[in-house]
mmCIF file of C-alpha atoms in Angstrom:
data_model
loop_
_atom_site.group_PDB
_atom_site.id
_atom_site.type_symbol
_atom_site.label_atom_id
_atom_site.label_comp_id
_atom_site.label_asym_id
_atom_site.label_seq_id
_atom_site.Cartn_x
_atom_site.Cartn_y
_atom_site.Cartn_z
ATOM 1 C CA MET Z 1 149.395 69.059 21.768
ATOM 2 C CA ILE Z 2 145.872 69.566 20.290
ATOM 3 C CA ARG Z 3 146.946 72.772 18.992
ATOM 4 C CA ALA Z 4 150.137 71.349 17.394
ATOM 5 C CA ILE Z 5 148.202 69.207 15.794
ATOM 6 C CA ALA Z 6 145.876 71.920 14.451
ATOM 7 C CA ILE Z 7 148.681 73.827 13.235
ATOM 8 C CA LEU Z 8 150.191 70.982 11.619
ATOM 9 C CA ILE Z 9 146.819 69.803 9.882
ATOM 10 C CA PHE Z 10 146.226 73.619 8.327
ATOM 11 C CA SER Z 11 150.000 73.401 7.364
ATOM 12 C CA ILE Z 12 149.504 70.345 5.256
ATOM 13 C CA MET Z 13 146.319 71.469 4.187
ATOM 14 C CA LEU Z 14 148.167 74.949 2.854
ATOM 15 C CA SER Z 15 150.992 73.118 1.507
ATOM 16 C CA SER Z 16 149.039 70.694 -0.327
ATOM 17 C CA CYS Z 17 146.853 73.548 -2.258
ATOM 18 C CA ALA Z 18 150.028 75.636 -3.024
ATOM 19 C CA VAL Z 19 152.243 72.420 -4.493
ATOM 20 C CA LYS Z 20 149.350 70.538 -6.205
ATOM 21 C CA PRO Z 21 147.432 73.244 -8.441
ATOM 22 C CA ALA Z 22 144.340 71.403 -10.891
ATOM 23 C CA LYS Z 23 146.035 70.351 -14.158
ATOM 24 C CA VAL Z 24 145.347 73.158 -17.318
ATOM 25 C CA LEU Z 25 145.496 71.995 -20.880
ATOM 26 C CA PRO Z 26 148.762 72.701 -22.315
ATOM 27 C CA VAL Z 27 149.488 75.975 -24.623
ATOM 28 C CA ASP Z 28 149.174 74.502 -28.548
ATOM 29 C CA TYR Z 29 148.839 78.052 -30.070
ATOM 30 C CA LYS Z 30 150.873 81.121 -30.645
ATOM 31 C CA TYR Z 31 149.267 84.737 -30.345
ATOM 32 C CA ASP Z 32 149.714 87.182 -33.733
ATOM 33 C CA ASP Z 33 151.765 90.776 -33.471
ATOM 34 C CA ASN Z 34 150.603 93.280 -31.689
ATOM 35 C CA VAL Z 35 149.026 91.378 -28.591
ATOM 36 C CA LYS Z 36 146.911 93.406 -26.246
ATOM 37 C CA ILE Z 37 145.959 91.621 -22.716
ATOM 38 C CA GLY Z 38 143.576 93.396 -20.259
ATOM 39 C CA PHE Z 39 144.342 93.604 -16.929
ATOM 40 C CA VAL Z 40 141.747 93.340 -13.618
ATOM 41 C CA SER Z 41 143.096 93.328 -10.413
ATOM 42 C CA LEU Z 42 140.281 94.198 -7.215
ATOM 43 C CA ILE Z 43 142.416 93.463 -4.353
ATOM 44 C CA SER Z 44 141.489 95.475 -1.169
ATOM 45 C CA GLU Z 45 143.894 98.296 -0.646
ATOM 46 C CA LYS Z 46 144.534 98.337 2.738
ATOM 47 C CA PRO Z 47 146.216 95.259 4.507
ATOM 48 C CA THR Z 48 144.656 93.844 7.331
ATOM 49 C CA HIS Z 49 146.380 92.643 10.745
ATOM 50 C CA SER Z 50 145.008 90.141 12.638
ATOM 51 C CA HIS Z 51 146.409 89.449 16.180
ATOM 52 C CA ILE Z 52 146.006 86.538 18.988
ATOM 53 C CA GLY Z 53 147.027 87.839 22.205
ATOM 54 C CA ILE Z 54 147.904 86.155 25.488
ATOM 55 C CA THR Z 55 143.726 86.506 26.437
ATOM 56 C CA VAL Z 56 140.963 87.113 24.077
ATOM 57 C CA PHE Z 57 141.152 90.686 25.252
ATOM 58 C CA ASN Z 58 144.619 91.035 23.237
ATOM 59 C CA ASN Z 59 142.633 89.912 20.234
ATOM 60 C CA PHE Z 60 142.264 92.326 17.045
ATOM 61 C CA THR Z 61 141.769 92.374 13.604
ATOM 62 C CA LYS Z 62 141.926 96.242 12.082
ATOM 63 C CA ASP Z 63 142.803 97.447 8.633
ATOM 64 C CA LEU Z 64 146.435 99.118 8.705
ATOM 65 C CA ASP Z 65 146.553 102.875 7.946
ATOM 66 C CA VAL Z 66 148.767 102.320 4.641
ATOM 67 C CA LYS Z 67 148.584 103.131 0.770
ATOM 68 C CA TRP Z 68 150.697 100.355 -0.900
ATOM 69 C CA GLU Z 69 148.667 100.541 -3.868
ATOM 70 C CA LEU Z 70 149.109 97.206 -4.544
ATOM 71 C CA ASN Z 71 146.628 96.954 -7.554
ATOM 72 C CA GLN Z 72 148.368 99.528 -9.549
ATOM 73 C CA HIS Z 73 151.903 97.926 -8.882
ATOM 74 C CA ILE Z 74 150.895 94.435 -9.789
ATOM 75 C CA PHE Z 75 149.900 96.289 -13.023
ATOM 76 C CA ASP Z 76 153.416 98.164 -13.672
ATOM 77 C CA ALA Z 77 155.281 95.207 -12.866
ATOM 78 C CA LEU Z 78 153.223 92.890 -15.272
ATOM 79 C CA SER Z 79 153.530 95.551 -18.030
ATOM 80 C CA LYS Z 80 157.027 96.343 -17.573
ATOM 81 C CA GLU Z 81 157.910 92.709 -17.948
ATOM 82 C CA PHE Z 82 155.387 91.825 -20.767
ATOM 83 C CA ASN Z 83 156.853 95.139 -22.644
ATOM 84 C CA LYS Z 84 160.052 93.821 -21.814
ATOM 85 C CA GLN Z 85 160.095 89.834 -22.390
ATOM 86 C CA LYS Z 86 157.079 89.454 -24.976
ATOM 87 C CA SER Z 87 156.431 93.216 -26.545
ATOM 88 C CA TYR Z 88 152.843 92.847 -25.311
ATOM 89 C CA GLU Z 89 150.564 95.427 -24.457
ATOM 90 C CA LEU Z 90 148.794 95.515 -21.228
ATOM 91 C CA VAL Z 91 145.250 97.533 -20.758
ATOM 92 C CA ASN Z 92 143.988 98.097 -17.246
ATOM 93 C CA LEU Z 93 140.207 97.240 -16.970
ATOM 94 C CA SER Z 94 140.408 97.197 -13.033
ATOM 95 C CA GLN Z 95 137.680 99.920 -13.203
ATOM 96 C CA ASP Z 96 135.481 98.854 -16.063
ATOM 97 C CA PRO Z 97 132.018 97.781 -14.516
ATOM 98 C CA SER Z 98 132.081 95.031 -16.410
ATOM 99 C CA SER Z 99 135.289 93.400 -15.426
ATOM 100 C CA LYS Z 100 133.433 92.500 -12.108
ATOM 101 C CA GLN Z 101 131.867 89.556 -13.936
ATOM 102 C CA PHE Z 102 135.436 87.694 -13.846
ATOM 103 C CA PHE Z 103 134.836 87.135 -9.938
ATOM 104 C CA HIS Z 104 130.833 86.705 -10.033
ATOM 105 C CA ASN Z 105 130.523 84.251 -12.947
ATOM 106 C CA GLN Z 106 130.230 80.823 -11.184
ATOM 107 C CA ASN Z 107 130.585 79.241 -14.574
ATOM 108 C CA LEU Z 108 133.748 80.821 -15.958
ATOM 109 C CA PHE Z 109 135.542 77.228 -15.329
ATOM 110 C CA THR Z 110 134.761 73.812 -16.902
ATOM 111 C CA LYS Z 111 136.207 70.243 -16.129
ATOM 112 C CA LYS Z 112 137.655 68.125 -18.855
ATOM 113 C CA GLY Z 113 138.844 64.910 -17.091
ATOM 114 C CA ASP Z 114 141.681 65.670 -14.857
ATOM 115 C CA PHE Z 115 142.338 69.115 -16.767
ATOM 116 C CA THR Z 116 140.279 72.653 -15.420
ATOM 117 C CA ASP Z 117 139.774 75.152 -18.526
ATOM 118 C CA VAL Z 118 137.781 77.715 -19.500
ATOM 119 C CA ASN Z 119 134.435 77.950 -20.417
ATOM 120 C CA GLY Z 120 134.469 79.567 -23.773
ATOM 121 C CA PRO Z 121 130.900 81.001 -24.088
ATOM 122 C CA GLU Z 122 131.208 82.591 -20.812
ATOM 123 C CA LEU Z 123 134.453 84.106 -21.034
ATOM 124 C CA ASN Z 124 133.687 85.650 -24.501
ATOM 125 C CA SER Z 125 130.466 87.040 -22.976
ATOM 126 C CA ILE Z 126 132.075 88.840 -20.474
ATOM 127 C CA VAL Z 127 134.770 90.083 -22.850
ATOM 128 C CA ASN Z 128 132.207 91.160 -25.396
ATOM 129 C CA SER Z 129 130.770 93.468 -22.653
ATOM 130 C CA LEU Z 130 133.905 95.290 -21.520
ATOM 131 C CA SER Z 131 134.812 98.849 -23.132
ATOM 132 C CA VAL Z 132 138.178 97.481 -24.982
ATOM 133 C CA LYS Z 133 137.965 95.445 -27.640
ATOM 134 C CA ASP Z 134 140.236 93.125 -29.665
ATOM 135 C CA LEU Z 135 141.741 91.669 -26.683
ATOM 136 C CA ASP Z 136 143.829 88.378 -27.023
ATOM 137 C CA ALA Z 137 143.868 87.111 -23.289
ATOM 138 C CA ILE Z 138 142.298 88.845 -19.723
ATOM 139 C CA ILE Z 139 145.229 88.689 -16.505
ATOM 140 C CA VAL Z 140 142.451 88.520 -13.221
ATOM 141 C CA VAL Z 141 144.239 89.025 -10.169
ATOM 142 C CA ARG Z 142 142.215 87.487 -6.998
ATOM 143 C CA SER Z 143 142.692 86.540 -3.311
ATOM 144 C CA LEU Z 144 144.012 82.952 -2.394
ATOM 145 C CA LYS Z 145 140.353 82.214 -1.301
ATOM 146 C CA VAL Z 146 138.872 80.982 -5.084
ATOM 147 C CA PHE Z 147 142.718 79.184 -5.458
ATOM 148 C CA TYR Z 148 142.119 75.807 -3.612
ATOM 149 C CA ASN Z 149 141.760 72.952 -5.939
ATOM 150 C CA GLN Z 150 138.413 72.500 -4.894
ATOM 151 C CA ASN Z 151 136.975 75.674 -5.660
ATOM 152 C CA PHE Z 152 138.033 75.720 -9.301
ATOM 153 C CA GLU Z 153 134.829 74.432 -10.535
ATOM 154 C CA SER Z 154 132.685 77.075 -8.812
ATOM 155 C CA ILE Z 155 134.561 80.391 -8.581
ATOM 156 C CA ARG Z 156 133.351 82.557 -5.638
ATOM 157 C CA GLU Z 157 133.170 86.228 -5.119
ATOM 158 C CA SER Z 158 136.316 87.219 -3.996
ATOM 159 C CA MET Z 159 137.524 91.043 -4.429
ATOM 160 C CA GLY Z 160 138.063 93.731 -2.154
ATOM 161 C CA LYS Z 161 137.182 92.002 0.794
ATOM 162 C CA GLN Z 162 138.592 92.365 4.230
ATOM 163 C CA GLY Z 163 141.786 90.026 4.764
ATOM 164 C CA ASP Z 164 142.552 88.932 1.254
ATOM 165 C CA HIS Z 165 146.159 90.331 2.222
ATOM 166 C CA GLY Z 166 147.791 91.553 5.307
ATOM 167 C CA PHE Z 167 149.745 89.996 8.116
ATOM 168 C CA LYS Z 168 148.647 87.445 11.124
ATOM 169 C CA SER Z 169 150.550 87.552 14.735
ATOM 170 C CA ARG Z 170 150.447 85.897 17.944
ATOM 171 C CA THR Z 171 152.227 86.650 20.830
ATOM 172 C CA GLY Z 172 155.134 84.472 21.985
ATOM 173 C CA GLU Z 173 155.201 83.522 18.522
ATOM 174 C CA GLY Z 174 155.777 86.629 16.351
ATOM 175 C CA MET Z 175 154.275 87.814 12.850
ATOM 176 C CA THR Z 176 154.074 86.701 9.279
ATOM 177 C CA PHE Z 177 152.632 87.722 6.252
ATOM 178 C CA ASN Z 178 149.327 86.570 5.210
ATOM 179 C CA SER Z 179 149.166 88.062 1.712
ATOM 180 C CA ALA Z 180 147.171 85.606 -0.052
ATOM 181 C CA ILE Z 181 146.911 86.974 -3.550
ATOM 182 C CA GLY Z 182 147.384 84.996 -6.876
ATOM 183 C CA ILE Z 183 146.646 85.857 -10.704
ATOM 184 C CA ASN Z 184 145.577 83.882 -13.451
ATOM 185 C CA MET Z 185 145.091 84.164 -17.252
ATOM 186 C CA TYR Z 186 143.039 83.391 -19.891
ATOM 187 C CA SER Z 187 143.459 83.144 -23.470
ATOM 188 C CA ILE Z 188 140.850 84.624 -25.713
ATOM 189 C CA GLU Z 189 142.581 84.261 -29.126
ATOM 190 C CA PRO Z 190 143.143 82.269 -31.413
ATOM 191 C CA LYS Z 191 141.228 79.933 -29.136
ATOM 192 C CA THR Z 192 139.637 80.865 -25.689
ATOM 193 C CA HIS Z 193 142.322 78.937 -22.520
ATOM 194 C CA TYR Z 194 142.870 78.411 -19.166
ATOM 195 C CA VAL Z 195 146.402 79.529 -19.171
ATOM 196 C CA GLY Z 196 146.787 78.876 -15.522
ATOM 197 C CA TRP Z 197 147.746 80.983 -12.201
ATOM 198 C CA GLN Z 198 150.413 81.444 -9.806
ATOM 199 C CA TYR Z 199 150.911 83.121 -6.492
ATOM 200 C CA LEU Z 200 151.959 86.636 -5.771
ATOM 201 C CA GLY Z 201 151.916 87.272 -2.206
ATOM 202 C CA LEU Z 202 153.826 85.762 1.137
ATOM 203 C CA ILE Z 203 151.773 83.376 3.184
ATOM 204 C CA GLY Z 204 153.217 82.077 6.617
ATOM 205 C CA GLN Z 205 156.656 83.656 5.743
ATOM 206 C CA LYS Z 206 158.020 85.674 8.925
ATOM 207 C CA VAL Z 207 158.197 89.585 8.480
ATOM 208 C CA ILE Z 208 161.932 91.121 9.301
ATOM 209 C CA PRO Z 209 162.132 93.067 11.386
ATOM 210 C CA GLN Z 210 159.838 91.505 13.749
ATOM 211 C CA PRO Z 211 157.697 94.329 15.497
ATOM 212 C CA SER Z 212 158.096 95.249 19.093
ATOM 213 C CA ASP Z 213 154.388 96.455 19.626
ATOM 214 C CA TYR Z 214 152.022 94.720 17.647
ATOM 215 C CA GLU Z 215 149.510 97.218 18.002
ATOM 216 C CA ASN Z 216 151.511 100.040 16.912
ATOM 217 C CA LEU Z 217 153.712 98.845 14.001
ATOM 218 C CA THR Z 218 155.872 101.819 12.805
ATOM 219 C CA ILE Z 219 156.390 103.843 9.619
ATOM 220 C CA SER Z 220 160.141 101.761 9.603
ATOM 221 C CA GLU Z 221 158.427 98.505 9.842
ATOM 222 C CA LEU Z 222 155.554 98.827 7.642
ATOM 223 C CA SER Z 223 157.850 100.045 5.019
ATOM 224 C CA SER Z 224 160.384 96.998 5.324
ATOM 225 C CA TYR Z 225 157.237 94.646 5.054
ATOM 226 C CA GLU Z 226 155.737 96.677 2.006
ATOM 227 C CA LYS Z 227 159.383 96.429 0.098
ATOM 228 C CA GLN Z 228 159.486 92.566 1.128
ATOM 229 C CA LEU Z 229 156.005 92.138 -0.626
ATOM 230 C CA LYS Z 230 156.468 94.071 -3.570
ATOM 231 C CA ASP Z 231 159.782 92.610 -4.316
ATOM 232 C CA ASN Z 232 158.251 89.379 -4.135
ATOM 233 C CA ILE Z 233 155.736 90.296 -6.213
ATOM 234 C CA ASN Z 234 158.385 91.587 -8.849
ATOM 235 C CA ASN Z 235 159.904 88.126 -9.093
ATOM 236 C CA LYS Z 236 156.896 86.416 -9.639
ATOM 237 C CA VAL Z 237 155.693 88.247 -12.265
ATOM 238 C CA LYS Z 238 158.992 87.797 -14.028
ATOM 239 C CA GLU Z 239 158.388 83.987 -13.518
ATOM 240 C CA PHE Z 240 154.713 84.587 -14.805
ATOM 241 C CA VAL Z 241 155.194 86.416 -17.945
ATOM 242 C CA SER Z 242 158.196 84.107 -18.989
ATOM 243 C CA LYS Z 243 155.451 81.166 -19.078
ATOM 244 C CA ALA Z 244 152.695 83.400 -20.638
ATOM 245 C CA PRO Z 245 151.886 82.050 -24.324
#
């Protein structure tokens, strides 16, 4: 009974975060021609599997030995959709040392009444340190940890950490996705503006097929999970781009 109540409370908390994002100021501008958007994604490359067994001796958390290359996949999907829907150019800045400031800077967001916006001077300071100039906007891919409403005012470091995407399982209850990945966008020109964010990952949805051996996932099972996650990312990216200025 106690465990059921705890699960219900957690589900409510997760749902409230998912359906009640912070309000953002509406877009009241248009980009000029030849739009160039920077892209930064530092999601850990290896998915993590956390399992709760019948006893504590059956519990484990481990990185799976697969290469899904999610950072590149998200960039490719975004680049394709921006080119198709808006004729915008996407530039990958994930390897630019200065791009890490998007994750470290705790003053990047500001509250304006009920709305969340980007701190213009802070954003411009980071952008000016990047290797690519003349950017109209920046897109940043993060793990879910920084997307809870209470953390908008103080963005916490969240890049490449173990467990930012993967799976959770419990003996007798099955395995679910735990790919807590989100994407957000800041306009630089013609004005600094926090455009908004969207989940890209899958959270709490059961994987297909369910594994017969939690400790030894087969190549076929992992290939199916990879496809499900990437298909979901592709669909969410289309929606994200359609809402961009």
